[in-house]
Coordinates of C-alpha atoms in Angstrom, one line a residue:
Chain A
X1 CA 0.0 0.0 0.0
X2 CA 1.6 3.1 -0.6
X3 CA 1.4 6.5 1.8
X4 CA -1.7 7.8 0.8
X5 CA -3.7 4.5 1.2
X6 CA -2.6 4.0 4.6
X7 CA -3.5 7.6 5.7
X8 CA -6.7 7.3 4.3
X9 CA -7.1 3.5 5.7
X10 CA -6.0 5.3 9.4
X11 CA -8.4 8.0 8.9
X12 CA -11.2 6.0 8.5
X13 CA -10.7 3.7 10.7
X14 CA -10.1 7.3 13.4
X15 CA -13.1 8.9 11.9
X16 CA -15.3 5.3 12.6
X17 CA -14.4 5.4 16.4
X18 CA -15.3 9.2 16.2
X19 CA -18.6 8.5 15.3
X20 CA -19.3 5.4 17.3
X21 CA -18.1 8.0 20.5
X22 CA -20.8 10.5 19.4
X23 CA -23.4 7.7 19.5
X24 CA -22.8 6.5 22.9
X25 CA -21.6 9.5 24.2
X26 CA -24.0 11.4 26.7
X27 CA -24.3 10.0 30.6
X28 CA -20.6 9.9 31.2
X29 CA -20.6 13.8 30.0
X30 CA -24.1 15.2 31.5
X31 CA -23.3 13.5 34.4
X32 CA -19.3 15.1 34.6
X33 CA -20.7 18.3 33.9
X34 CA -23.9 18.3 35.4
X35 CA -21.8 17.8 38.6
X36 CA -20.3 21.2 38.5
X37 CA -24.0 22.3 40.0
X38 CA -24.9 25.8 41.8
X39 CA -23.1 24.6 45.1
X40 CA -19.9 23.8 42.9
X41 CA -19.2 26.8 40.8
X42 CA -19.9 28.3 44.8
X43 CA -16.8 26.5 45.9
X44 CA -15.0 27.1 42.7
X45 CA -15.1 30.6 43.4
X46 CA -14.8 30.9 47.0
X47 CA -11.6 28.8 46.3
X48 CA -10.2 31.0 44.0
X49 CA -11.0 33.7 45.6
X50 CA -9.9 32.4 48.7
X51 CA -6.3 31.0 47.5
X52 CA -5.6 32.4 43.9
X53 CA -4.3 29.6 41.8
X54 CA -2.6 27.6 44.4
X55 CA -5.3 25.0 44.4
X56 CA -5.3 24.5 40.9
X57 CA -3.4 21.1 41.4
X58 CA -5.6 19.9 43.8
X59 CA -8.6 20.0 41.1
X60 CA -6.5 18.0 38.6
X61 CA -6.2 15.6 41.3
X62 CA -10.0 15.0 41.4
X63 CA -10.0 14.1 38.0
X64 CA -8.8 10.6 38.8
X65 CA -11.1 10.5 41.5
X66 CA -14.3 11.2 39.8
X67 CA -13.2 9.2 36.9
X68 CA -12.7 5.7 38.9
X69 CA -15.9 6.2 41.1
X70 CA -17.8 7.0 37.7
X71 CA -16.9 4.6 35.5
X72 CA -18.1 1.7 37.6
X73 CA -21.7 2.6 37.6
X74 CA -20.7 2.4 33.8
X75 CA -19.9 -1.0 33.6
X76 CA -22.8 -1.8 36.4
X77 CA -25.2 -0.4 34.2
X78 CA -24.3 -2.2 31.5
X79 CA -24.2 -5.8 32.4
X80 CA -27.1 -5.4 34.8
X81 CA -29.5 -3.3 32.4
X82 CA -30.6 -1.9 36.4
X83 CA -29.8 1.2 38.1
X84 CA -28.0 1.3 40.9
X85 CA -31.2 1.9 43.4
X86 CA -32.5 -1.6 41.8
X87 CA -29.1 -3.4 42.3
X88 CA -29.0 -2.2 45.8
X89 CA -32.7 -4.0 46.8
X90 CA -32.1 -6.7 44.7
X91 CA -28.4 -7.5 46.2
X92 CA -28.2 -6.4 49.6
X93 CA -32.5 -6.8 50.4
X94 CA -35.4 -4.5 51.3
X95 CA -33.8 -2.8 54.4
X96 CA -30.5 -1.3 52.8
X97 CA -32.8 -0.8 49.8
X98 CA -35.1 1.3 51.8
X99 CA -32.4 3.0 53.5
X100 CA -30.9 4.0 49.9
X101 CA -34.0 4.8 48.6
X102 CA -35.2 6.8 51.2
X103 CA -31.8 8.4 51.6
X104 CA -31.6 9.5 48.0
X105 CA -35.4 11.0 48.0
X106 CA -34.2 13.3 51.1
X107 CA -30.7 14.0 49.3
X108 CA -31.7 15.2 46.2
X109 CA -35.0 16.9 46.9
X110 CA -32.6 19.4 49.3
X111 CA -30.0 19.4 46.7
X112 CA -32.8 20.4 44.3
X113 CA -33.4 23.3 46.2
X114 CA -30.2 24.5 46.3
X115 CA -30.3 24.2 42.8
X116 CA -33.2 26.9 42.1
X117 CA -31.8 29.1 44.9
X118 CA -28.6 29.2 42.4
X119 CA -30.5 29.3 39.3
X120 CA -33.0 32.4 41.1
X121 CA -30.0 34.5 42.9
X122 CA -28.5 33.9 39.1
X123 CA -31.2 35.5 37.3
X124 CA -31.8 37.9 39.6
X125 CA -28.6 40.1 38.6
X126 CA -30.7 40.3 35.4
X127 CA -33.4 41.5 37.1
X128 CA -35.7 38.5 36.5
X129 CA -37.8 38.2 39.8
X130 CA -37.6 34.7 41.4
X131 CA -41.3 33.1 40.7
X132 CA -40.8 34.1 37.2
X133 CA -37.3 31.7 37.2
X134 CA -39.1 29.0 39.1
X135 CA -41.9 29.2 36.6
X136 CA -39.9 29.3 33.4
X137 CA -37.8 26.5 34.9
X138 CA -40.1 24.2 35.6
X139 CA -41.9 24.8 32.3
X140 CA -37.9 24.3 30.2
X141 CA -37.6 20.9 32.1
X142 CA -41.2 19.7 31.2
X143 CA -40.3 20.2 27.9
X144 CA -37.1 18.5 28.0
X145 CA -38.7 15.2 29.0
X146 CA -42.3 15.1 27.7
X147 CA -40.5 15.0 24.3
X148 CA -40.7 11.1 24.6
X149 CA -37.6 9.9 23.7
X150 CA -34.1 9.5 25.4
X151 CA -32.1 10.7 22.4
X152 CA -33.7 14.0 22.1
X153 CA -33.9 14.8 25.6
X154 CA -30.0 13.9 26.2
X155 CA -29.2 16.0 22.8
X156 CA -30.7 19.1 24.6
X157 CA -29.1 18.4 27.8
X158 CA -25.7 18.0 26.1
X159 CA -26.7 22.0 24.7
X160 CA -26.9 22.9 28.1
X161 CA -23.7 21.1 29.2
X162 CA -21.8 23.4 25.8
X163 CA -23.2 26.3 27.6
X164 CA -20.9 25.4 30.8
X165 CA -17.8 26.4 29.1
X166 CA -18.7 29.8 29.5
X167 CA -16.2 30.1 31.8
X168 CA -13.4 29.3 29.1
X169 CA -13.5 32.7 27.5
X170 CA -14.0 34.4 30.7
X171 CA -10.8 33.0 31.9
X172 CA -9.6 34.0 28.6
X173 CA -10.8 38.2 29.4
X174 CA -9.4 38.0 32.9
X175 CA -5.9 37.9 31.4
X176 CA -4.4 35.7 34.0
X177 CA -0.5 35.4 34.3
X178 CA 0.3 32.0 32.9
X179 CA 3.4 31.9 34.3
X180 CA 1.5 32.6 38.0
X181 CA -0.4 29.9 37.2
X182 CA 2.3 27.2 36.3
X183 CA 4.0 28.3 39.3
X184 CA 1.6 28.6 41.7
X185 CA -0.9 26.5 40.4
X186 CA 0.5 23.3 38.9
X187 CA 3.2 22.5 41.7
X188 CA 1.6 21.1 44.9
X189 CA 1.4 23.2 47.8
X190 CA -0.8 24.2 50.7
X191 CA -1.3 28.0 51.1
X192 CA -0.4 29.2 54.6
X193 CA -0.2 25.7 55.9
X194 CA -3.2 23.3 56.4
X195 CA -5.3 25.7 58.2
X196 CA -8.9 24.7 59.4
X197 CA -10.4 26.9 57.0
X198 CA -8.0 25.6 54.2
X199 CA -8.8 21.9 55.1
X200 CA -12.4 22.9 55.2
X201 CA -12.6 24.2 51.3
X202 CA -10.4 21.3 50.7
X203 CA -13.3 18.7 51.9
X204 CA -16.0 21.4 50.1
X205 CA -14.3 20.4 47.2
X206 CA -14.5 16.5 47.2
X207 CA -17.6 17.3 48.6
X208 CA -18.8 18.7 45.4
X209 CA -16.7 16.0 43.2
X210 CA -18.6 13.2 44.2
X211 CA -22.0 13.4 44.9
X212 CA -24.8 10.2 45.8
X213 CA -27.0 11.4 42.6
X214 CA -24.4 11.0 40.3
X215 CA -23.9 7.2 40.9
X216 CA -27.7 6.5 40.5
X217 CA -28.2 9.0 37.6
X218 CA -25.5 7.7 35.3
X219 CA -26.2 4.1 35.9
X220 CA -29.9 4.7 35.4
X221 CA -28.7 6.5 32.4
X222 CA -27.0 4.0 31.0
X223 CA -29.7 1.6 31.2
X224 CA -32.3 4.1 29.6
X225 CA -30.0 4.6 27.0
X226 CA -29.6 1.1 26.3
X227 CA -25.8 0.6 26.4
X228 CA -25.0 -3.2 26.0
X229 CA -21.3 -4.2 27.4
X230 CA -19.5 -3.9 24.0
X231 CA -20.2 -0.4 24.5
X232 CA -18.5 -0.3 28.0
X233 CA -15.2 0.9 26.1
X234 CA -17.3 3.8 24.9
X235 CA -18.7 4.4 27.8
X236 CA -15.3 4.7 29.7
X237 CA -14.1 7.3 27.3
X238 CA -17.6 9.2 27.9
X239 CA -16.8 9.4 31.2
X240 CA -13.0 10.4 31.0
X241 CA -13.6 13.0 28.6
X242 CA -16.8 14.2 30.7
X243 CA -14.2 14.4 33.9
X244 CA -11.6 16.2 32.2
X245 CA -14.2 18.9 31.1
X246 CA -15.6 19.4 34.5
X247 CA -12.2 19.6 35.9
X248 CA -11.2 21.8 33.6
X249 CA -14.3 24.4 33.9
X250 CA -13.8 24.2 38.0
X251 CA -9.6 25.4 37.0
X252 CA -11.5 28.3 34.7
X253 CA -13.6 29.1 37.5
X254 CA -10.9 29.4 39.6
X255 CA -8.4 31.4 37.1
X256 CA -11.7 34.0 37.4
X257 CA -12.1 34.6 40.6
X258 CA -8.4 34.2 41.6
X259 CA -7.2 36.6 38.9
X260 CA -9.9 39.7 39.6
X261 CA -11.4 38.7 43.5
X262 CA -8.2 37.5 45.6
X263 CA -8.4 38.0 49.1
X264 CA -12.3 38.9 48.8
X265 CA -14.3 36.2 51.2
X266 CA -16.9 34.9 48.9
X267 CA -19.8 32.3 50.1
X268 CA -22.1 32.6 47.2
X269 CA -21.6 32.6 43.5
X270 CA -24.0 35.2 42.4
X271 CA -22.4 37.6 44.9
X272 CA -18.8 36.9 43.4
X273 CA -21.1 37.5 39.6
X274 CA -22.4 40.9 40.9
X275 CA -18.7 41.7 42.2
X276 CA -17.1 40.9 38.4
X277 CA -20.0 42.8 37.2
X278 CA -18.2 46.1 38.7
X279 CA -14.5 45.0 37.2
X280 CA -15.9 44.0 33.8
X281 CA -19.4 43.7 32.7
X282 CA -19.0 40.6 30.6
X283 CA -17.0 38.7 32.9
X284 CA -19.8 38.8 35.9
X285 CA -22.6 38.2 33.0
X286 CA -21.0 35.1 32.3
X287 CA -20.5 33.8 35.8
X288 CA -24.4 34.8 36.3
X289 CA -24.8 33.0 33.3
X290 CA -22.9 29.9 33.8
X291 CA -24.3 29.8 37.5
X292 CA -27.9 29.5 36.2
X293 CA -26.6 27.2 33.9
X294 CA -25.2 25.4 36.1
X295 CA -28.2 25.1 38.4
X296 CA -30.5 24.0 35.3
X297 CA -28.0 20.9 34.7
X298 CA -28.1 19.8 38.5
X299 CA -32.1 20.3 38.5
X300 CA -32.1 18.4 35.4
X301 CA -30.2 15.7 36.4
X302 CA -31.1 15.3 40.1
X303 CA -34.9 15.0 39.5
X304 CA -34.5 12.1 36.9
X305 CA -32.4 10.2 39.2
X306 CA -35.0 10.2 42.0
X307 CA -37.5 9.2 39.0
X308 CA -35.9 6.3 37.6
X309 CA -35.2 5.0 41.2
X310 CA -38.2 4.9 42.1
X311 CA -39.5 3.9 38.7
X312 CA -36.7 0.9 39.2
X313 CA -38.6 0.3 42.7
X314 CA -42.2 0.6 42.7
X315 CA -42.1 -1.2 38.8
X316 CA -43.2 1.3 37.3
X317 CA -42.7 2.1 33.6
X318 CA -39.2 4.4 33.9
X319 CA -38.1 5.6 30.8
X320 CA -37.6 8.3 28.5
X321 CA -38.7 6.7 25.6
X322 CA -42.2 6.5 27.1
X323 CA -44.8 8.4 26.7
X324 CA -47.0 10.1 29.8
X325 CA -50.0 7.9 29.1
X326 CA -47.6 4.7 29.8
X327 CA -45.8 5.8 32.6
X328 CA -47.8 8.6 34.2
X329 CA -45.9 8.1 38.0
X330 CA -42.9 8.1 36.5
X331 CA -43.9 11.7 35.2
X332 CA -45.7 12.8 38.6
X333 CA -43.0 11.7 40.9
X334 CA -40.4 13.9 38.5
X335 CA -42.7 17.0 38.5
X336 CA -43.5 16.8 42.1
X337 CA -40.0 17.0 43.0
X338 CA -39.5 19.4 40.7
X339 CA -42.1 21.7 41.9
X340 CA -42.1 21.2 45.5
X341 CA -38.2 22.2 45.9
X342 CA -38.8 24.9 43.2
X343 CA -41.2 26.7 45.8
X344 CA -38.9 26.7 49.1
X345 CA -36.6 29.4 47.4
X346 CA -40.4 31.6 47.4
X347 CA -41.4 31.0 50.5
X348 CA -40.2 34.6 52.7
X349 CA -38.1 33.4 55.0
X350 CA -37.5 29.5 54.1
X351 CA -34.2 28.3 56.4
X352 CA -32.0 28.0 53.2
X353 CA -28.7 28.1 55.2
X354 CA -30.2 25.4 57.1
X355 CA -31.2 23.2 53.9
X356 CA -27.8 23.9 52.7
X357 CA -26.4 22.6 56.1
X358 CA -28.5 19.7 55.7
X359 CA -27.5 18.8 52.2
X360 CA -23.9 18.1 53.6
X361 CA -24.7 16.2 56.5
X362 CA -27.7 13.7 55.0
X363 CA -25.4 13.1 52.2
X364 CA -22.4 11.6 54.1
X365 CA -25.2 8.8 55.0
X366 CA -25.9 8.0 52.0
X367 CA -22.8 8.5 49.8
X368 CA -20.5 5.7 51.8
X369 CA -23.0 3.4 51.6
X370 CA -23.8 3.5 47.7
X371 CA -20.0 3.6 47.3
X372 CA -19.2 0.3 49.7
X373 CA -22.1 -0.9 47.5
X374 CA -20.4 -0.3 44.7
X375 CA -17.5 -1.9 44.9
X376 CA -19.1 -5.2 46.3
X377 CA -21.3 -5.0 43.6
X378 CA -18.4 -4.6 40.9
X379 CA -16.6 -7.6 42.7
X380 CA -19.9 -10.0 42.5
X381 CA -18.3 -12.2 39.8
X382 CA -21.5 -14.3 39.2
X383 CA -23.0 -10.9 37.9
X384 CA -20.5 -8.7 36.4
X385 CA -18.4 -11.8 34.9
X386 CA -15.3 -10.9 32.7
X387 CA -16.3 -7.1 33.6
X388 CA -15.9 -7.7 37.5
X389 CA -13.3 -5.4 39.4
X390 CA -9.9 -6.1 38.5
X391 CA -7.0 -6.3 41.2
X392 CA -5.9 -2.8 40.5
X393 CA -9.4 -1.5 40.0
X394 CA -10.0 -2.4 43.6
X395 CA -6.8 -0.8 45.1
X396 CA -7.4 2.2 43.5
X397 CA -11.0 2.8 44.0
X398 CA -10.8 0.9 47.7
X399 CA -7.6 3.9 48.2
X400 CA -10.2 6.7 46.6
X401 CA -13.5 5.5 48.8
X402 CA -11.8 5.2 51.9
X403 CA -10.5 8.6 51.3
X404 CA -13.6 10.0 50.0
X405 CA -16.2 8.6 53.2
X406 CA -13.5 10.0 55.9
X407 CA -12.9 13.5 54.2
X408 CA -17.0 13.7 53.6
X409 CA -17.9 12.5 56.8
X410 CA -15.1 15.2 58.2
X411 CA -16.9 17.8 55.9
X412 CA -20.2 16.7 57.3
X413 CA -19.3 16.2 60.9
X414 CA -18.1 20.0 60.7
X415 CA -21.2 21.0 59.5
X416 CA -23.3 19.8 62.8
X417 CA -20.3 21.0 65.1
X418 CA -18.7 23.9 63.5
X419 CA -15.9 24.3 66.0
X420 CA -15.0 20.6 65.8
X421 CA -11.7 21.0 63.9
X422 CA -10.9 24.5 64.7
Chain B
X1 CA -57.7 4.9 51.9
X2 CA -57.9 2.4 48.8
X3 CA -54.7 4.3 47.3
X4 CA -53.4 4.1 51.1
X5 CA -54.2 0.1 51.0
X6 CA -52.7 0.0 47.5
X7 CA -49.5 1.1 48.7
X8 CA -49.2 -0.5 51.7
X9 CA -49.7 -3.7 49.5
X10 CA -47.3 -2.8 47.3
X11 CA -44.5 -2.1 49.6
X12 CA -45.4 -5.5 51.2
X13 CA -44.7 -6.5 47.4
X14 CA -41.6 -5.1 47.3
X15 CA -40.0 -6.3 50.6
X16 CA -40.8 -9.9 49.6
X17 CA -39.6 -9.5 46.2
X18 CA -36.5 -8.2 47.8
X19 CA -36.6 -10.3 51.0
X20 CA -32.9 -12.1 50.5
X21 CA -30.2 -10.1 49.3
X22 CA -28.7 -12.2 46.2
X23 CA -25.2 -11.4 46.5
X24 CA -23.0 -14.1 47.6
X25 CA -22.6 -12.7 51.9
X26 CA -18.7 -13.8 52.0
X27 CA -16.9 -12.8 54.9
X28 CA -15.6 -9.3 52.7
X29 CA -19.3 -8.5 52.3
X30 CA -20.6 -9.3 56.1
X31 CA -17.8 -7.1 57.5
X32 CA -18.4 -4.3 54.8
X33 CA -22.0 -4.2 55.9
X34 CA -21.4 -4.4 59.6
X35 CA -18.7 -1.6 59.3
X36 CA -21.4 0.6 57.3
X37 CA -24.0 -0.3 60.0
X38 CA -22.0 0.6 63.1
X39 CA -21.0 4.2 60.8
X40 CA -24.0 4.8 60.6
X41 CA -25.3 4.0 64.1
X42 CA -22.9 6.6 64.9
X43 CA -23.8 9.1 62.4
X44 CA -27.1 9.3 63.9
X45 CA -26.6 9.3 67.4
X46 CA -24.9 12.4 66.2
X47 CA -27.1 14.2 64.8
X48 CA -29.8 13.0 67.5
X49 CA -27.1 14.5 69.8
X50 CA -26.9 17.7 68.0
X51 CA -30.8 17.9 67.4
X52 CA -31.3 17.8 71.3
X53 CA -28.7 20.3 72.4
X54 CA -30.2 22.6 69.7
X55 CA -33.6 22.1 71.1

């Protein structure tokens, strides 16, 4: 074959794996991205505002993190064809079931109201009053599913997740010191020593890394989607490429808010948007921006996972690809959530530092338990056969859930005794 | 009350659908569970703790 023949033969044979990526791509990157919710572009930018770019290595660290813990629900979803609140009941019985399932319904509905106070304290720099968010909110996300099919709801959702790298040109308009931020950034280091409140943002970050929804939303996911295990390859790369994108938005964050807010105390995102605003117009309209974004791609994904757990549960019909007449619970139970945490943020005087507080603590309950769960599941050879938990895959992900369940139960410890660690 | 009796049957349904766990209990997975029952026993004693020195 001569030069030409073999180029063309490579680029084919590139350009087929290209293609088979953008058909089973989707879960492992709305999930990735969807994790960077309201509460994380929060810490994002009360970490770069907080220590510059010194924490920028710490982020790339994560990757790995999110990555190994992902990609399991991957492979569980794929050989099971159940999500993860199913394989739960059906291999550890009723009570831990229960205790998931109750777990996750508590979880997410306060998550979910984080999420709209995000998206509402977003919108408001616009001047867009609050019932008018909640409103069109709810309306955008009954769209998004009544459509009645998978493939069209996770095409929009992957819009929304294009719309999160609005941070990369903001980074961009900053113009941050790249050497500052190979320096400072890049080499490992602990500002000022491991202070409390260092250690403290530190957990706040894993905190917002790893998150119960996610394991039940992508393997539920995966199952609507239909992914078979030759697509587990696929699915592994979704997932990579989905963690390296949500890594990298949480380093633009930081470049923002390090560059033009160092040394300014920031415990709220839309607070650090209205504070850009002042330096530069565009820059805070795009952290507005992105934070509403960002609270549309938690709600989004949050709800559905409560849905297709208890969809997986109660037997109902749970799928996308089913019309309302078909599976009419599976509809109710997603709009109830939806519109029963969109009204908190309403109510005059609702204790949203207290839901916030609660978030943290409920989820280090759940989140070691459907991570222990996960690993026994991935080592239940009569189920997950060739696919099961190699030798490696179980040092590093035994190393990265051990180190996950103390550093969230630290983070949610310190959140029902403040002075704990101080 | 027929929807309440509905679901009361159906939760009977499900805990006897899901009355034995099917995954093999080796001595990994008993300890696991035990570990993740006693952290959780904690976990709320905790938080009962903290809900009556609030109150």
């Amino acid at each position: 074959m001569d030069f030409f023949s073999v180029l063309y033969y490579r680029f084919k044979k590139v350009w087929k794996a290209v293609r088979l990526y953008l058909v089973i791509a989707g879960p492992g990157l709305v999930v990735m991205i969807a994790d960077n919710d309201a509460g994380g572009i929060t810490t994002y930018a009360a970490t770069g505002a907080q220590y510059g770019y010194h924490l920028i290595w710490f982020l790339i660290l994560l990757l790995p993190v999110a990555y190994y813990v992902q990609e399991m629900t991957v492979r569980l979803g794929a050989v099971t064809k159940r999500g993860h609140a199913e394989a739960i009941f059906e291999s550890f019985g009723a009570f831990w079931g229960w205790f998931s399932l109750l777990d996750l319904m508590i979880v997410d509905w306060l998550t979910l109201v984080t999420e709209f106070v995000g998206m509402t304290a977003a919108l408001s720099i616009f001047g867009v009053p609050a019932w008018l968010t909640v409103i069109l909110v709810i309306l955008l996300m009954g769209i998004i599913v009544l459509n009645g099919r998978y493939w069209t709801w996770e095409k929009i959702v992957l819009g929304f997740c294009l719309l999160n790298l609005i941070y990369v040109p903001a980074a961009f308009m900053v113009n941050p010191s790249l050497s500052d931020i190979a320096s400072n950034g890049l080499i490992p280091n602990l500002p000022g020593g491991l202070t409390n409140d260092l250690f403290f943002l530190l957990m706040a970050n894993i905190g917002t890394t790893i998150a119960p929804w996610m394991l039940f939303f992508q393997q539920s996911s995966v199952v609507d989607k239909g992914l078979q295990e030759k697509d587990i390859k696929m699915g592994k790369v979704d997932t990579f490429v989905g963690a390296v994108i949500t890594v990298a938005v949480a380093i633009f964050i930081v470049i923002v808010t390090g560059t033009l807010l160092k040394g300014v105390p920031i415990d709220d995102a839309a607070i650090a948007a209205k504070m850009l605003m002042k330096t530069n117009h565009y820059i805070g309209a795009f952290m507005a921006i992105g934070l509403f974004d960002a609270g549309l791609l938690g709600a989004i994904c949050i709800s559905l996972a409560s849905s297709w757990a208890f969809g997986e549960i109660f037997g109902w019909a749970h799928s996308l690809n089913t019309k309302v007449k078909e599976t009419p619970w599976f509809y109710i139970s997603y709009f109830i959530t939806l519109v029963t945490a969109g009204v908190v943020p309403l109510i005059p005087g609702a204790p949203l530092v207290l839901i916030t507080l609660f978030v943290q603590v409920v989820a280090v309950t759940l989140l070691p338990a459907a991570l222990v769960f996960l690993i026994l599941l991935l080592n239940d050879k009569k189920t997950m056969g060739e696919y099961t938990n190699t030798l490696f895959q179980n040092i590093v992900t035994t190393i990265i859930v051990v180190a996950i369940i103390i550093l969230s139960t630290m983070y949610g410890i310190s959140g029902l005794f403040p002075n704990l660690f101080k | 009350m027929r929807m309440l009796k509905q679901f009361r049957s159906k939760i009977r349904e499900i805990n006897q659908r899901y009355g034995k766990p099917k995954i093999e209990m080796s001595k990994g997975v008993k300890f696991s569970l035990a570990v993740l029952r006693i952290y959780l026993f904690v976990l709320v004693l905790l938080m009962i703790y903290k809900f009556i020195t609030v109150l």
